[in-house]
CSV table of C-alpha atoms and ligand atoms in Angstrom, one decimal:
chain,number,residue,atom,x,y,z
A,562,UNK,CA,94.9,73.9,94.9
A,563,UNK,CA,95.8,72.9,98.5
A,564,UNK,CA,97.4,75.7,100.6
A,565,UNK,CA,98.8,76.0,104.1
A,566,UNK,CA,98.9,79.6,105.4
A,567,UNK,CA,101.4,79.9,108.4
A,568,UNK,CA,100.6,83.0,110.6
A,569,UNK,CA,96.9,83.4,110.0
A,570,UNK,CA,96.5,86.1,112.7
A,571,UNK,CA,99.1,88.6,111.3
A,572,UNK,CA,98.1,91.6,109.1
A,573,UNK,CA,99.0,89.8,105.9
A,574,UNK,CA,97.9,86.3,107.1
A,575,UNK,CA,94.5,87.6,108.1
A,576,UNK,CA,94.0,89.3,104.7
A,577,UNK,CA,95.2,86.2,102.9
A,578,UNK,CA,92.3,84.1,104.4
A,579,UNK,CA,89.9,86.7,102.9
A,580,UNK,CA,91.6,87.1,99.6
A,581,UNK,CA,92.4,83.5,98.6
A,582,UNK,CA,89.6,82.2,96.3
A,583,UNK,CA,87.0,79.8,97.8
A,584,UNK,CA,88.0,77.2,95.2
A,585,UNK,CA,91.4,76.8,97.0
A,586,UNK,CA,91.5,74.3,99.9
A,587,UNK,CA,93.1,76.4,102.6
A,588,UNK,CA,94.3,75.4,106.0
A,589,UNK,CA,96.1,77.8,108.4
A,590,UNK,CA,98.2,77.8,111.5
A,591,UNK,CA,98.7,80.4,114.3
A,592,UNK,CA,101.2,80.4,117.1
A,593,UNK,CA,99.1,78.0,119.2
A,594,UNK,CA,99.1,75.3,116.5
A,595,UNK,CA,102.6,76.0,115.1
A,596,UNK,CA,105.1,77.9,117.2
A,597,UNK,CA,107.9,78.9,114.9
A,598,UNK,CA,110.3,79.2,117.8
A,599,UNK,CA,110.1,75.4,118.0
A,600,UNK,CA,111.4,74.4,114.6
A,601,UNK,CA,111.0,70.7,115.4
A,602,UNK,CA,107.2,71.1,115.0
A,603,UNK,CA,107.4,72.6,111.5
A,604,UNK,CA,108.1,69.6,109.3
A,605,UNK,CA,105.5,67.4,110.9
A,606,UNK,CA,102.8,70.1,110.6
A,607,UNK,CA,103.7,70.7,106.9
A,608,UNK,CA,103.8,67.0,106.1
A,609,UNK,CA,100.5,66.3,107.9
A,610,UNK,CA,98.8,69.1,105.8
A,611,UNK,CA,100.6,68.0,102.6
A,612,UNK,CA,99.9,71.3,100.7
A,613,UNK,CA,100.9,72.2,97.2
A,614,UNK,CA,101.7,75.7,98.4
A,615,UNK,CA,102.9,77.0,101.8
A,616,UNK,CA,102.5,80.7,102.4
A,617,UNK,CA,104.6,81.9,105.3
A,618,UNK,CA,103.0,85.1,106.6
A,619,UNK,CA,104.5,84.8,110.1
A,620,UNK,CA,107.5,86.7,111.2
A,621,UNK,CA,109.2,88.4,114.1
A,622,UNK,CA,108.3,92.0,113.1
A,623,UNK,CA,109.1,94.0,116.2
A,624,UNK,CA,112.0,95.9,114.6
A,625,UNK,CA,113.2,97.7,117.7
A,626,UNK,CA,112.6,94.8,120.1
A,627,UNK,CA,114.7,92.6,117.8
A,628,UNK,CA,117.8,94.6,118.7
A,629,UNK,CA,117.8,93.1,122.2
A,630,UNK,CA,116.1,89.8,121.3
A,631,UNK,CA,118.3,88.6,118.5
A,632,UNK,CA,118.0,84.9,119.2
A,633,UNK,CA,114.2,84.9,118.9
A,634,UNK,CA,114.2,87.0,115.8
A,635,UNK,CA,116.8,84.7,114.2
A,636,UNK,CA,114.8,81.6,115.2
A,637,UNK,CA,111.5,82.9,113.6
A,638,UNK,CA,112.8,84.9,110.7
A,639,UNK,CA,115.8,82.8,109.6
A,640,UNK,CA,115.8,79.3,111.1
A,641,UNK,CA,112.0,78.6,110.7
A,642,UNK,CA,111.8,79.6,107.0
A,643,UNK,CA,114.8,77.4,106.4
A,644,UNK,CA,113.1,74.4,108.0
A,645,UNK,CA,109.9,75.3,106.1
A,646,UNK,CA,111.9,75.3,102.9
A,647,UNK,CA,113.4,71.8,103.6
A,648,UNK,CA,109.9,70.5,104.3
A,649,UNK,CA,108.5,72.1,101.2
A,650,UNK,CA,111.2,70.5,99.1
A,651,UNK,CA,110.5,67.1,100.6
A,652,UNK,CA,106.8,67.2,99.5
A,653,UNK,CA,107.4,69.1,96.3
A,654,UNK,CA,105.5,72.2,97.5
A,655,UNK,CA,106.0,75.9,96.5
A,656,UNK,CA,107.0,78.1,99.5
A,657,UNK,CA,105.7,81.7,99.2
A,658,UNK,CA,107.6,83.9,101.7
A,659,UNK,CA,107.5,87.7,102.5
A,660,UNK,CA,110.5,89.8,103.1
A,661,UNK,CA,111.3,93.4,103.6
A,662,UNK,CA,113.0,96.7,102.6
A,663,UNK,CA,115.0,96.4,105.8
A,664,UNK,CA,117.4,94.1,104.0
A,665,UNK,CA,118.8,97.4,102.5
A,666,UNK,CA,120.6,100.3,104.2
A,667,UNK,CA,118.6,102.9,102.3
A,668,UNK,CA,121.7,104.8,101.0
A,669,UNK,CA,120.9,104.3,97.3
A,670,UNK,CA,119.5,107.4,95.6
A,671,UNK,CA,117.1,105.5,93.3
A,672,UNK,CA,114.6,102.7,93.8
A,673,UNK,CA,116.1,99.4,94.8
A,674,UNK,CA,116.0,96.4,92.4
A,675,UNK,CA,116.4,92.8,93.3
A,676,UNK,CA,120.0,92.9,92.0
A,677,UNK,CA,121.1,95.5,94.5
A,678,UNK,CA,123.3,94.2,97.3
A,679,UNK,CA,121.6,93.9,100.7
A,680,UNK,CA,123.2,95.7,103.6
A,681,UNK,CA,120.8,95.5,106.6
A,682,UNK,CA,121.1,98.1,109.3
A,683,UNK,CA,119.8,96.1,112.2
A,684,UNK,CA,118.8,92.7,113.6
A,685,UNK,CA,115.4,92.5,112.0
A,686,UNK,CA,116.8,93.1,108.5
A,687,UNK,CA,119.7,90.8,109.0
A,688,UNK,CA,117.5,87.9,110.2
A,689,UNK,CA,115.0,88.4,107.4
A,690,UNK,CA,117.9,88.4,104.9
A,691,UNK,CA,119.2,85.1,106.5
A,692,UNK,CA,115.7,83.7,106.0
A,693,UNK,CA,115.7,84.6,102.3
A,694,UNK,CA,119.1,83.0,101.9
A,695,UNK,CA,118.1,79.8,103.8
A,696,UNK,CA,115.1,79.4,101.4
A,697,UNK,CA,117.2,80.1,98.3
A,698,UNK,CA,119.9,77.6,99.5
A,699,UNK,CA,117.4,74.8,100.3
A,700,UNK,CA,116.6,73.7,96.7
A,701,UNK,CA,112.9,74.1,97.3
A,702,UNK,CA,110.6,75.9,94.8
A,703,UNK,CA,110.1,79.4,96.2
A,704,UNK,CA,108.6,82.8,95.6
A,705,UNK,CA,110.0,85.5,97.9
A,706,UNK,CA,108.1,88.8,97.8
A,707,UNK,CA,109.8,91.8,99.4
A,708,UNK,CA,107.4,94.5,100.6
A,709,UNK,CA,107.4,97.4,103.0
A,710,UNK,CA,105.5,99.8,105.3
A,711,UNK,CA,102.7,97.3,105.9
A,712,UNK,CA,99.5,98.4,107.5
A,713,UNK,CA,95.9,97.4,107.8
A,714,UNK,CA,92.7,97.8,109.9
A,715,UNK,CA,94.1,95.6,112.7
A,716,UNK,CA,97.4,94.6,114.2
A,717,UNK,CA,100.3,96.8,115.3
A,718,UNK,CA,101.0,99.4,112.5
A,719,UNK,CA,101.7,103.0,111.8
A,720,UNK,CA,98.2,103.9,110.6
A,721,UNK,CA,96.5,102.7,113.8
A,722,UNK,CA,99.2,104.4,115.9
A,723,UNK,CA,98.6,107.7,114.1
A,724,UNK,CA,94.9,107.5,114.5
A,725,UNK,CA,95.3,106.7,118.2
A,726,UNK,CA,97.8,109.5,118.9
A,727,UNK,CA,95.8,112.1,116.8
A,728,UNK,CA,92.8,111.5,119.2
A,729,UNK,CA,94.8,112.3,122.3
A,730,UNK,CA,97.6,114.8,121.3
A,731,UNK,CA,97.4,118.4,120.1
A,732,UNK,CA,99.9,117.8,117.3
A,733,UNK,CA,102.0,114.9,115.9
A,734,UNK,CA,105.7,115.1,115.0
A,735,UNK,CA,106.5,112.6,112.2
A,736,UNK,CA,109.7,111.8,110.3
A,737,UNK,CA,109.8,113.4,106.8
A,738,UNK,CA,113.1,112.3,105.4
A,739,UNK,CA,112.5,108.5,105.0
A,740,UNK,CA,110.9,107.6,101.7
A,741,UNK,CA,108.8,104.5,100.9
A,742,UNK,CA,105.5,103.2,99.6
A,743,UNK,CA,102.9,102.3,102.3
A,744,UNK,CA,101.5,98.9,101.2
A,745,UNK,CA,98.3,97.6,102.7
A,746,UNK,CA,98.2,94.0,103.9
A,747,UNK,CA,95.1,93.6,101.8
A,748,UNK,CA,97.0,94.6,98.6
A,749,UNK,CA,99.7,92.1,99.5
A,750,UNK,CA,97.2,89.4,100.1
A,751,UNK,CA,95.2,90.2,96.9
A,752,UNK,CA,98.4,90.3,94.8
A,753,UNK,CA,99.5,86.9,96.2
A,754,UNK,CA,96.1,85.4,95.5
A,755,UNK,CA,96.2,86.8,91.9
A,756,UNK,CA,99.6,85.3,91.3
A,757,UNK,CA,98.5,81.9,92.5
A,758,UNK,CA,95.2,82.0,90.7
A,759,UNK,CA,97.1,82.0,87.5
A,760,UNK,CA,98.6,78.6,88.5
A,761,UNK,CA,101.4,77.6,90.8
A,762,UNK,CA,104.6,79.3,89.5
A,763,UNK,CA,107.1,76.7,88.4
A,764,UNK,CA,110.0,79.1,88.4
A,765,UNK,CA,111.8,80.4,91.5
A,766,UNK,CA,111.9,84.1,92.1
A,767,UNK,CA,112.7,87.0,94.4
A,768,UNK,CA,110.5,90.0,93.7
A,769,UNK,CA,110.0,93.5,94.9
A,770,UNK,CA,106.2,94.1,95.4
A,771,UNK,CA,105.0,97.4,96.9
A,772,UNK,CA,102.1,99.7,96.2
A,773,UNK,CA,102.7,102.3,93.4
A,774,UNK,CA,103.9,105.8,94.3
A,775,UNK,CA,105.9,107.2,97.1
A,776,UNK,CA,105.7,109.3,100.2
A,777,UNK,CA,107.3,109.9,103.6
A,778,UNK,CA,106.1,108.8,107.0
A,779,UNK,CA,105.0,112.4,107.5
A,780,UNK,CA,103.2,112.4,104.1
A,781,UNK,CA,101.5,109.1,105.0
A,782,UNK,CA,100.5,110.4,108.4
A,783,UNK,CA,98.9,113.6,106.9
A,784,UNK,CA,97.0,111.4,104.4
A,785,UNK,CA,95.8,109.1,107.1
A,786,UNK,CA,94.5,112.0,109.2
A,787,UNK,CA,93.0,113.9,106.3
A,788,UNK,CA,91.2,110.7,105.1
A,789,UNK,CA,89.8,110.0,108.6
A,790,UNK,CA,88.6,113.6,109.1
A,791,UNK,CA,91.1,114.4,111.9
A,792,UNK,CA,92.2,118.0,112.2
A,793,UNK,CA,95.3,117.3,114.3
A,794,UNK,CA,98.3,119.0,112.7
A,795,UNK,CA,101.3,116.9,111.6
A,796,UNK,CA,104.7,118.6,112.0
A,797,UNK,CA,107.5,117.3,109.8
A,798,UNK,CA,110.7,116.3,111.7
A,799,UNK,CA,114.0,114.8,110.6
A,800,UNK,CA,115.0,111.2,111.6
A,801,UNK,CA,117.6,112.6,114.0
A,802,UNK,CA,114.9,114.0,116.1
A,803,UNK,CA,113.2,110.6,116.5
A,804,UNK,CA,115.8,108.2,117.8
A,805,UNK,CA,114.9,104.5,117.8
A,806,UNK,CA,116.8,101.4,118.9
A,807,UNK,CA,117.0,100.1,115.3
A,808,UNK,CA,118.1,102.4,112.5
A,809,UNK,CA,115.7,102.7,109.5
A,810,UNK,CA,116.6,102.9,105.8
A,811,UNK,CA,116.4,106.5,104.5
A,812,UNK,CA,115.3,105.2,101.1
A,813,UNK,CA,112.9,102.2,101.0
A,814,UNK,CA,111.6,102.8,97.5
A,815,UNK,CA,111.5,99.6,95.3
A,816,UNK,CA,111.6,99.1,91.6
A,817,UNK,CA,108.8,96.6,91.1
A,818,UNK,CA,109.3,96.1,87.4
A,819,UNK,CA,110.6,92.5,87.7
A,820,UNK,CA,107.3,91.5,89.4
A,821,UNK,CA,105.2,93.5,86.9
A,822,UNK,CA,106.9,91.8,84.0
A,823,UNK,CA,106.7,88.3,85.4
A,824,UNK,CA,103.1,88.4,86.6
A,825,UNK,CA,101.6,91.0,84.3
A,826,UNK,CA,100.1,93.5,86.8
A,827,UNK,CA,101.1,96.1,89.3
A,828,UNK,CA,99.8,96.9,92.7
A,829,UNK,CA,97.5,100.0,93.0
A,830,UNK,CA,98.7,103.4,94.3
A,831,UNK,CA,99.3,103.6,98.0
A,832,UNK,CA,96.5,106.2,98.3
A,833,UNK,CA,94.0,103.6,97.1
A,834,UNK,CA,95.1,101.1,99.7
A,835,UNK,CA,94.7,103.8,102.4
A,836,UNK,CA,91.3,104.7,101.1
A,837,UNK,CA,90.2,101.1,101.3
A,838,UNK,CA,91.6,100.6,104.8
A,839,UNK,CA,90.0,103.7,106.2
A,840,UNK,CA,86.7,102.6,104.6
A,841,UNK,CA,87.0,99.2,106.3
A,842,UNK,CA,87.7,101.0,109.7
A,843,UNK,CA,84.8,103.3,109.2
A,844,UNK,CA,82.4,100.3,108.7
A,845,UNK,CA,83.7,98.9,112.0
B,1911,NAP,N1,104.9,95.0,109.1
B,1911,NAP,C1,105.7,95.6,108.1
B,1911,NAP,O1,105.8,96.8,108.1
B,1911,NAP,C2,106.4,94.8,107.1
B,1911,NAP,C3,107.3,95.4,106.2
B,1911,NAP,C4,108.0,94.7,105.3
B,1911,NAP,C5,107.8,93.3,105.3
B,1911,NAP,N2,107.0,92.7,106.2
B,1911,NAP,C6,106.9,91.2,106.1
B,1911,NAP,O2,105.6,90.9,105.8
B,1911,NAP,C7,105.2,89.6,106.4
B,1911,NAP,C8,103.9,89.8,107.1
B,1911,NAP,O3,104.1,90.8,108.1
B,1911,NAP,P1,102.9,91.4,108.9
B,1911,NAP,O4,103.0,92.8,109.0
B,1911,NAP,O5,101.6,90.7,108.5
B,1911,NAP,O6,103.3,90.8,110.4
B,1911,NAP,P2,102.5,90.8,111.8
B,1911,NAP,O7,101.2,91.5,111.6
B,1911,NAP,O8,103.4,91.3,112.8
B,1911,NAP,O9,102.2,89.3,112.0
B,1911,NAP,C9,103.2,88.4,112.2
B,1911,NAP,C10,102.6,87.1,112.6
B,1911,NAP,O10,103.6,86.2,112.9
B,1911,NAP,C11,103.2,85.5,114.0
B,1911,NAP,N3,104.4,85.0,114.8
B,1911,NAP,C12,105.3,85.7,115.4
B,1911,NAP,N4,106.1,84.8,116.1
B,1911,NAP,C13,105.6,83.6,116.0
B,1911,NAP,C14,105.9,82.3,116.4
B,1911,NAP,N5,106.9,82.1,117.3
B,1911,NAP,N6,105.2,81.2,116.0
B,1911,NAP,C15,104.1,81.4,115.2
B,1911,NAP,N7,103.8,82.6,114.7
B,1911,NAP,C16,104.5,83.7,115.1
B,1911,NAP,C17,102.5,86.5,114.9
B,1911,NAP,O11,101.7,85.7,115.8
B,1911,NAP,P3,100.9,86.4,117.0
B,1911,NAP,O12,99.7,87.0,116.4
B,1911,NAP,O13,100.6,85.2,117.9
B,1911,NAP,O14,101.8,87.4,117.6
B,1911,NAP,C18,101.7,87.2,113.8
B,1911,NAP,O15,100.4,86.6,113.6
B,1911,NAP,C19,106.4,89.3,107.3
B,1911,NAP,O16,107.3,88.4,106.6
B,1911,NAP,C20,107.2,90.6,107.5
B,1911,NAP,O17,108.5,90.4,107.8
B,1911,NAP,C21,106.3,93.4,107.1
């Protein structure tokens, strides 16, 4: 199987390069070889590579910065995936694309299904939703995997921030009224590899795909510090005491049953992803 991974230096992109089986013929781009802010480059790079599967792991993920940089977020999260989808269609390739819990407002009192109506609270969520819709409207073959609370041993993420702050502050104050499932980049990459290892899906689909279980940011922070041996206390605070430029959904929990039914497996518990990640960090 011939694959093109776009965004090889991101959390998920980097893990994909490790998780995809050696039998796959994988090429990959980063910002220097394909700048998604310049959509005119996208079709020629895809056509030159001529893959059977394109995995788009790149995105504008700076949620707060997006509030004041809407044009760039729109270009990378919405326009670029639309152009990728057109290029995928022209060569008959499958486009695998990741999306986010931020397409929802978090007001539902139960886990979100793929049939729930999106209602993004901010620019990042709106641009990611536009990206999903551009892909769906293109007529290409696609697999859109919505995930959430992504972290790993490198990159910019909550886990690394907590470890850094715990080393320099007497206590941490962390939001305890937003619910979700921390999903490691490695789990996402391994699940993607497993899906493709069973053969290139011939049906289009939008799927929720997160680690099993649930917690809050505060619960996640406590588990991170406990797992890394830090004694720094974590104090639970409400969202209103931690204002951010972009509002966050209160409930980010996903119902993953459509994914589990279609692909025949579920992702491990979030605690298992955390254990693996801390182990990787400890090994250096
Ligand atoms: N992070 C989360 O919590 C989260 C939650 C839900 C869904 N997701 C989705 O999951 C997917 C993977 O996210 P992630 O956490 O792995 O993201 P990430 O670590 O922030 O990586 C994003 C990658 O996109 C690249 N990129 C940004 N602008 C680009 C441009 N103009 N041209 C080319 N590449 C560009 C970045 O390149 P540089 O390395 O050069 O900056 C980076 O390598 C994304 O679709 C994201 O929306 C993420």
